[in-house]
Coordinates of C-alpha atoms and ligand atoms in Angstrom, one line a residue:
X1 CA -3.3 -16.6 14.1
X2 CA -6.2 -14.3 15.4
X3 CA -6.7 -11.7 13.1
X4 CA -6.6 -9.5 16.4
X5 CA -3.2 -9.6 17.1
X6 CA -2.1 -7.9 14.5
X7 CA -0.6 -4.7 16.5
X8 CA -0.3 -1.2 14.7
X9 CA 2.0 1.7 15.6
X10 CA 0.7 5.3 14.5
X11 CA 3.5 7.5 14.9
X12 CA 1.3 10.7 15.1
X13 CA -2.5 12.1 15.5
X14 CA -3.3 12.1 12.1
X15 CA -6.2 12.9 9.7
X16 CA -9.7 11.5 10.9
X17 CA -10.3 9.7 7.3
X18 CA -7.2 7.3 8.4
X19 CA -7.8 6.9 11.9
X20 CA -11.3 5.8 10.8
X21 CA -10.1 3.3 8.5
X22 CA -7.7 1.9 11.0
X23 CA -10.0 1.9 13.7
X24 CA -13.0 0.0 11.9
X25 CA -10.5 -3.0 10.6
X26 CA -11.1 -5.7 13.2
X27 CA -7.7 -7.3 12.9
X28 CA -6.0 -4.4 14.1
X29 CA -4.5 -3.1 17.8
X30 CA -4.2 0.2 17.0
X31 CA -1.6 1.9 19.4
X32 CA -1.1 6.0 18.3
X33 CA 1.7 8.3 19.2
X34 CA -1.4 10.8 20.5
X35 CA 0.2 14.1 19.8
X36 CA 0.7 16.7 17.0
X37 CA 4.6 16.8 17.6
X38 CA 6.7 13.8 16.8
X39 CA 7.4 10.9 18.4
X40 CA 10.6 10.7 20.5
X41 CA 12.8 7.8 18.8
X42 CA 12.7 6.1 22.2
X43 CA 9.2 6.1 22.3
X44 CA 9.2 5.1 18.6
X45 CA 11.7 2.1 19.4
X46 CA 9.3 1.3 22.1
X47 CA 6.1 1.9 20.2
X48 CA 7.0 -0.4 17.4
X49 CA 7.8 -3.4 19.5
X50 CA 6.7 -6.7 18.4
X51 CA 4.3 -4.4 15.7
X52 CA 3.2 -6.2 12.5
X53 CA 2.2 -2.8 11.2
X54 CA 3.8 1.1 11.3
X55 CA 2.1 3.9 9.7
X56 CA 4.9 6.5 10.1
X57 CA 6.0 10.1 8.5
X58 CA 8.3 11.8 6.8
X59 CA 10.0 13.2 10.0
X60 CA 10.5 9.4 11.6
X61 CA 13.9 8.3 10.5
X62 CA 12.9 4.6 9.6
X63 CA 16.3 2.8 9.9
X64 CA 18.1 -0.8 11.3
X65 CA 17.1 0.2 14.6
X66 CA 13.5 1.1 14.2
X67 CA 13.2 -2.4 12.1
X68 CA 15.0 -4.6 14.9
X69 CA 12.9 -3.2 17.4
X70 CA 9.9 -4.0 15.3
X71 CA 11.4 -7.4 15.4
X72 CA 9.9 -10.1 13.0
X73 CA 5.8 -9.3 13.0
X74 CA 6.6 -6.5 10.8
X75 CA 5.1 -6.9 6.8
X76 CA 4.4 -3.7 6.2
X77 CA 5.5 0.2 6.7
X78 CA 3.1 2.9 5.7
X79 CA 4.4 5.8 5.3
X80 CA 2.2 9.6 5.2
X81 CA 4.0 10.7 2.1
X82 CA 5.3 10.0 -1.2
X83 CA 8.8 11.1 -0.4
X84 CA 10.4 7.8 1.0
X85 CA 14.1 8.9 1.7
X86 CA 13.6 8.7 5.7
X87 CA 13.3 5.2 5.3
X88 CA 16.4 2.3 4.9
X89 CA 15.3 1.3 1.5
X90 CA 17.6 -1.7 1.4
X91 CA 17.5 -2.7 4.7
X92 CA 13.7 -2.9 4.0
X93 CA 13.8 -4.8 1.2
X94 CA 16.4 -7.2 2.7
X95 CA 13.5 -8.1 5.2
X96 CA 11.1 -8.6 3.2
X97 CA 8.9 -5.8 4.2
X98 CA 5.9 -4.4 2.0
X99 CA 6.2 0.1 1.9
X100 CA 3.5 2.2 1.5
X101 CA 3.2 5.6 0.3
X102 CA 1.1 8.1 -0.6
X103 CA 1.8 9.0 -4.9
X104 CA -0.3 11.4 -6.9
X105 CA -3.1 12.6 -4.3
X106 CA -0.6 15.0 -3.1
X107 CA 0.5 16.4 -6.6
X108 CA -2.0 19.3 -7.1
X109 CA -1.4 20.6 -4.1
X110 CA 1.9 20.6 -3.9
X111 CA 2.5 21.7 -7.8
X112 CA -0.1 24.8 -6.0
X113 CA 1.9 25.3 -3.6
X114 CA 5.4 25.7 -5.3
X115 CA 3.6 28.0 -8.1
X116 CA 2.3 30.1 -5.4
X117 CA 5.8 29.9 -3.5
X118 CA 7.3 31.2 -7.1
X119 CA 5.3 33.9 -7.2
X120 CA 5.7 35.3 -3.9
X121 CA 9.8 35.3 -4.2
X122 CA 10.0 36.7 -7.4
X123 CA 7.5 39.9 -6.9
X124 CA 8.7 39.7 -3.7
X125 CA 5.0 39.4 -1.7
X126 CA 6.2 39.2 2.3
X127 CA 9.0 41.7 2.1
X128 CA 6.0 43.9 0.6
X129 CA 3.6 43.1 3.3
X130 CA 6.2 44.1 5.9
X131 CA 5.9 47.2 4.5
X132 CA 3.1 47.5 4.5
X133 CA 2.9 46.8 8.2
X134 CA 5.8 48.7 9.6
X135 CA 5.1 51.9 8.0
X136 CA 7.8 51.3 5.0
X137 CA 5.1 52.6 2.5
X138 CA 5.3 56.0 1.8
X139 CA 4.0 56.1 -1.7
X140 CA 3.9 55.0 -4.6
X141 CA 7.5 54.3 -6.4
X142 CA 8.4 53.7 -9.6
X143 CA 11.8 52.0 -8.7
X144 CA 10.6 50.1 -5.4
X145 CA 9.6 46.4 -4.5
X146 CA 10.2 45.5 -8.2
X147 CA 10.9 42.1 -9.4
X148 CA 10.5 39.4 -11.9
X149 CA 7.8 38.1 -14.3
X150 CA 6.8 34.6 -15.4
X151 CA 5.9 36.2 -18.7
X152 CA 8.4 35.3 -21.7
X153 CA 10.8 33.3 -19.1
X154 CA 12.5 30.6 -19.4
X155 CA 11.6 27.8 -16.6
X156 CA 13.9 25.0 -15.5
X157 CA 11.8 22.1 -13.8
X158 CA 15.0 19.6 -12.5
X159 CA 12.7 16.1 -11.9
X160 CA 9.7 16.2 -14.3
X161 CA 8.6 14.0 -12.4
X162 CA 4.6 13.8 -11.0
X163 CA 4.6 17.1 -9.3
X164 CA 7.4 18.7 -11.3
X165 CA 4.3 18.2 -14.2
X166 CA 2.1 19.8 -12.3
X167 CA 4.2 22.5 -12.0
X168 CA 5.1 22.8 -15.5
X169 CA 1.4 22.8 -16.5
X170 CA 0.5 25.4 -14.1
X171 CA 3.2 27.7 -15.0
X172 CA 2.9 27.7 -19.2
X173 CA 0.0 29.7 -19.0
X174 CA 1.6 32.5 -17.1
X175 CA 3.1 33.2 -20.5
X176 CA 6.5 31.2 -20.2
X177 CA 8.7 31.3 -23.2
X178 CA 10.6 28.1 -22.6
X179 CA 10.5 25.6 -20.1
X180 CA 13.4 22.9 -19.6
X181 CA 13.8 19.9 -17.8
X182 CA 16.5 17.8 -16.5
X183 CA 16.2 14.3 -14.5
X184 CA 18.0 10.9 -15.5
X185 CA 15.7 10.2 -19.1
X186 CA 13.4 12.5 -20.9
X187 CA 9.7 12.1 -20.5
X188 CA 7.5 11.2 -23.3
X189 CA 4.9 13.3 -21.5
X190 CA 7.1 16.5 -21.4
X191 CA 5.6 17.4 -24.9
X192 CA 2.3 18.5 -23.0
X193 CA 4.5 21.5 -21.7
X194 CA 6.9 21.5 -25.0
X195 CA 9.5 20.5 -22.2
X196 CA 13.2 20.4 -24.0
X197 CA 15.2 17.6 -22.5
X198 CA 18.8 19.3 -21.4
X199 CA 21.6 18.7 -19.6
X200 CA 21.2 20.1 -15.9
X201 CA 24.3 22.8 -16.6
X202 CA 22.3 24.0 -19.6
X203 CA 19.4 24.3 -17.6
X204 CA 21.1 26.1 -14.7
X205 CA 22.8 28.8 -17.2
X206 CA 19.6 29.2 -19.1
X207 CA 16.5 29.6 -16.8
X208 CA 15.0 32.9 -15.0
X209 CA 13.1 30.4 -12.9
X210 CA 14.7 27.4 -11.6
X211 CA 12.5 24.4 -9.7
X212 CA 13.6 21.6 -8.2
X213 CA 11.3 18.6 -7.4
X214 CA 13.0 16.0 -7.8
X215 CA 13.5 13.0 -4.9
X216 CA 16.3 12.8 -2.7
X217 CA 18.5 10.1 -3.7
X218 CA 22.3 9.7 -3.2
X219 CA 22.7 11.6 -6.5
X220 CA 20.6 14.5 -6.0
X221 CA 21.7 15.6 -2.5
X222 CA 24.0 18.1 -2.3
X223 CA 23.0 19.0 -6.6
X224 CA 21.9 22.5 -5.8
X225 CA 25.7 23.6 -4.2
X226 CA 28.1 26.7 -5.1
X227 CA 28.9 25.6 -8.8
X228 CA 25.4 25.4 -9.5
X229 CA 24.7 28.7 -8.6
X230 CA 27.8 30.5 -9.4
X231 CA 26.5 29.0 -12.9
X232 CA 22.8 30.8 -12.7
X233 CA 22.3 33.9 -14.0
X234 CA 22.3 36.7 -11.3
X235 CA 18.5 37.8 -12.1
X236 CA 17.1 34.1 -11.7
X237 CA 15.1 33.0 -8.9
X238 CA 15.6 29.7 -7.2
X239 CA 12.9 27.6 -5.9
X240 CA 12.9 23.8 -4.0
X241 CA 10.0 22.1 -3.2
X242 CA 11.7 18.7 -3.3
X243 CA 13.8 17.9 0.2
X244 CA 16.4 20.4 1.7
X245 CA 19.5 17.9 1.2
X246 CA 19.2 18.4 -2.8
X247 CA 20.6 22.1 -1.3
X248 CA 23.6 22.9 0.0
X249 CA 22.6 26.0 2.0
X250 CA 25.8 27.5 3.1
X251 CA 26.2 27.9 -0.8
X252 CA 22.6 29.2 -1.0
X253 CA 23.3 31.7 1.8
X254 CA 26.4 33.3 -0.2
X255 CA 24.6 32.9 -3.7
X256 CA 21.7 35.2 -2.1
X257 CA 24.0 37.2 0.1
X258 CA 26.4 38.1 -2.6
X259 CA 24.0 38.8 -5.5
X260 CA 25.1 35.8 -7.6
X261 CA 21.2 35.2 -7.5
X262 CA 18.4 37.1 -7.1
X263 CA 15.8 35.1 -4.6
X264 CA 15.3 31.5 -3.6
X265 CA 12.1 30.2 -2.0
X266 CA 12.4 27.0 0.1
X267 CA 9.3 24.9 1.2
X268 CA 11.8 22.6 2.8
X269 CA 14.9 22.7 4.1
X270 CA 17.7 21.4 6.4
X271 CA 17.1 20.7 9.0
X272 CA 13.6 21.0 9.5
X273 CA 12.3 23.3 11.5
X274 CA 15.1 25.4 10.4
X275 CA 16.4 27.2 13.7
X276 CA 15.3 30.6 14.1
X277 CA 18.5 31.9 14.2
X278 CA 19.7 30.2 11.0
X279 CA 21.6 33.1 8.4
X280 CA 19.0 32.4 5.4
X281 CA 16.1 33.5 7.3
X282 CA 18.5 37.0 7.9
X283 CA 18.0 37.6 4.0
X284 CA 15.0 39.8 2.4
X285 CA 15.2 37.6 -0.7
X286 CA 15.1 34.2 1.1
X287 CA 11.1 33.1 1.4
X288 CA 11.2 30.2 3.7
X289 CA 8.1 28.0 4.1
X290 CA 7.1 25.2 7.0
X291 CA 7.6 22.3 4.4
X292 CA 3.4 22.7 3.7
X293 CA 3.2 21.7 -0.1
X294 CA 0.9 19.3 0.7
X295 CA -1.1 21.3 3.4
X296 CA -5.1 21.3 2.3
X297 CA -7.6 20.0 4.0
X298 CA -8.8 17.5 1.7
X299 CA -5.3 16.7 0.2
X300 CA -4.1 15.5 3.8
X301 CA -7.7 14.1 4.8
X302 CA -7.5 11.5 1.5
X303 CA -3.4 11.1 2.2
X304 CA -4.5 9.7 5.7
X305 CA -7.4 7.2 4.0
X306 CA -4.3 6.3 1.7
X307 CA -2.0 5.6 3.9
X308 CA -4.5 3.6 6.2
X309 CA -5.7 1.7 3.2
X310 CA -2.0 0.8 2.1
X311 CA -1.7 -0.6 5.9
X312 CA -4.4 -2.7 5.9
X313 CA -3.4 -4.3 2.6
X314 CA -0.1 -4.9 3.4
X315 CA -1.3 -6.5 7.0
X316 CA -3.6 -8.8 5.0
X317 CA -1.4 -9.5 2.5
X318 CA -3.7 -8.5 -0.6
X319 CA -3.0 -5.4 -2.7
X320 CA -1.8 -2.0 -1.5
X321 CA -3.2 0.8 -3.4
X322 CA -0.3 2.9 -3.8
X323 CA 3.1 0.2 -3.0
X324 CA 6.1 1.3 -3.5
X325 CA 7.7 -1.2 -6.0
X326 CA 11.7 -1.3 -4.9
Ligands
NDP401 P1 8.3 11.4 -8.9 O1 8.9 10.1 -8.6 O2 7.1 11.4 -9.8 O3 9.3 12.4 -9.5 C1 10.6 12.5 -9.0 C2 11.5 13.0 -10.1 O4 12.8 13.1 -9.6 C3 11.5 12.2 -11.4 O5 11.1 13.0 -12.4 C4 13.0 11.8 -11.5 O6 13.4 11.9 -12.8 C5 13.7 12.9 -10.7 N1 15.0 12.6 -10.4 C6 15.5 11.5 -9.8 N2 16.8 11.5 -9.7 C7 17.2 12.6 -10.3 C8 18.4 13.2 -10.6 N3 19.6 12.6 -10.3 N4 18.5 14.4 -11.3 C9 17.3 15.0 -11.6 N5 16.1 14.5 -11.3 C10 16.1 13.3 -10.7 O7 7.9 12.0 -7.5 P2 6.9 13.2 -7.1 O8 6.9 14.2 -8.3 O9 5.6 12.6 -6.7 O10 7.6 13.8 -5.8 C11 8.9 14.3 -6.0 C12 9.4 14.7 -4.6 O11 8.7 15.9 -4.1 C13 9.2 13.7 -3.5 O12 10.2 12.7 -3.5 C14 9.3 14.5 -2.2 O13 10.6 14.6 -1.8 C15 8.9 15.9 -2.7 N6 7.6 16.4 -2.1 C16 7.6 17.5 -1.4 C17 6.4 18.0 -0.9 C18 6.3 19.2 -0.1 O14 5.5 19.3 0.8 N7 7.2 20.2 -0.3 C19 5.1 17.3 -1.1 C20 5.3 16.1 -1.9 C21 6.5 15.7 -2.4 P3 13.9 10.6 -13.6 O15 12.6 9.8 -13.7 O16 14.4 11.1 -14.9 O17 14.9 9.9 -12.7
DGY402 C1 5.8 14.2 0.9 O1 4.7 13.6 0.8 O2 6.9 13.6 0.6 C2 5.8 15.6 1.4 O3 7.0 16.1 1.7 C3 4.8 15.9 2.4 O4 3.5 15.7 1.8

């Protein structure tokens, strides 16, 4: 076959670094979803026809559809991220079909990101720049806008996992006490951080701070729901940086609303973009964030070469740099 014909579908104008990539590898038709929004899924059914390549995101739900609309050309799915629950995992595998994703170049800046998401929840940073703004501040007041230190806390990391290391290591210098995990084994490298392996209930009673980046997976959707939080002390602060499914917000909404916990900040949620309207975003100690953990420059410029480079190998049937092994 002439290397030509292998066809590519691009579900979105991404970083130039990829599109370069793509664009220089002679064996590929490179058809892009040319917009900033996403793809409609009958323009990604159509889109992916006869394809032997599709570089997708996090937002495309990659199912049995997608796959027998691809039809039998496809090898390989690449997908922008190193989250992978969009995708039919098994019906995937069944096919034969190589995944790529995008592991450790986003960690820093998402570990960054959920530190800096921490710290604006628990001293409370856009309530206090409303305030600012609408007039609010009349003076200085010992008893207003106060809220809660990293400094001799106890941290709960649930998934100490890549980023939930990151995390960890960013955090013990602000002066944390204790910092516990909770995932499916312990982690030899959770001594870097003193981690202590415990149960998640443990965790959950324990912890001022409580951060969840683990995956989505059938086990961990839904984890974060009203026994959880009824079970978290009523000054800790709540913070996901992993996928909105791990929360059950209606639970979230009454844990906030009632005072059963102090503050949660989301980075993502369900579903995204959270409709304007939705109750959480009614709360003053709700921070809710555009699911941009990953958001640098350079972090999303090298996830784009990544995710082009993972194509390519998976076209030519040589190694992937980052494969997902399932
Ligand atoms: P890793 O695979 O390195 O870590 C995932 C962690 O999840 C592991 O430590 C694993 O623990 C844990 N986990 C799995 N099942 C459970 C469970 N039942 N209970 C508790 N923990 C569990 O992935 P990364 O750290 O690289 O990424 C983690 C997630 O972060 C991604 O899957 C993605 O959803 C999200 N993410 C979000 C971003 C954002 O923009 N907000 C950016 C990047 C990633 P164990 O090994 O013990 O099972
Ligand atoms: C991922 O990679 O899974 C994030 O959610 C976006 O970078």
């Amino acid at each position: 076959m002439s290397a030509k014909l292998m066809k590519v579908f691009v579900t979105r104008r991404i970083p130039q670094e990829g599109m370069k990539i793509l664009s220089a590898a002679a064996e590929c038709e490179v058809s892009l979803w040319d917009s900033d929004e996403p793809v409609s899924r009958a323009e990604l059914l159509k889109g992916v026809q006869g394809a032997h390549g599709l570089l997708c995101l996090l937002s495309d739900k990659i199912d049995a559809e997608v796959l027998d609309a691809a039809g039998p050309n496809l090898k390989v799915i690449s997908t922008l991220s190193v989250g992978f629950d969009h995708m039919a995992i098994d019906e995937i595998k069944k096919r034969g079909i190589r995944v790529g994703y995008t592991p450790d170049v986003l960690t820093d800046a998402t570990a960054e990101l959920t530190v800096a998401l921490l710290l604006a929840t628990a001293r409370r940073l856009p309530e206090g720049v409303e305030e600012v703004k609408n007039g609010g501040w009349s003076s200085w007041k010992p008893l207003w806008l106060c809220g809660y230190g990293l400094s001799g806390s106890t941290v709960g990391i649930i998934g100490l996992g890549r980023i939930g290391m990151a995390i960890a290591q960013r955090l013990m210098p602000f002066g944390v006490k204790r910092l516990l995990y909770s995932g499916r084994t312990a982690k030899a490298h959770a001594t870097e951080v003193n981690g202590e392996f415990v149960p998640l209930d443990t965790l959950v009673s324990e912890s001022d701070f409580i951060v969840v980046s683990c995956s989505l997976t059938p086990e961990t959707q839904g984890l974060c729901d009203k026994a959880f939080f009824s079970k978290m002390k009523n000054t800790a602060v709540f913070i996901n940086s992993s996928r909105g499914a791990v929360v059950n917000q209606e639970d979230l909404y009454e844990a906030l609303s009632s005072g059963q916990i102090a503050a949660a900040g989301l980075d993502v949620t369900t579903p995204e973009p959270l409709p304007t309207n939705h109750p959480l975003l009614t709360l003053k100690n709700c921070v809710v964030l555009p699911h941009i953990g990953s958001a640098t420059y350079s972090t999303r410029g090298i996830m784009s070469a990544l995710a082009a480079r993972n194509l390519l190998g998976g076209l030519q049937g040589t190694e992937m740099p980052s494969e997902l092994n399932f």
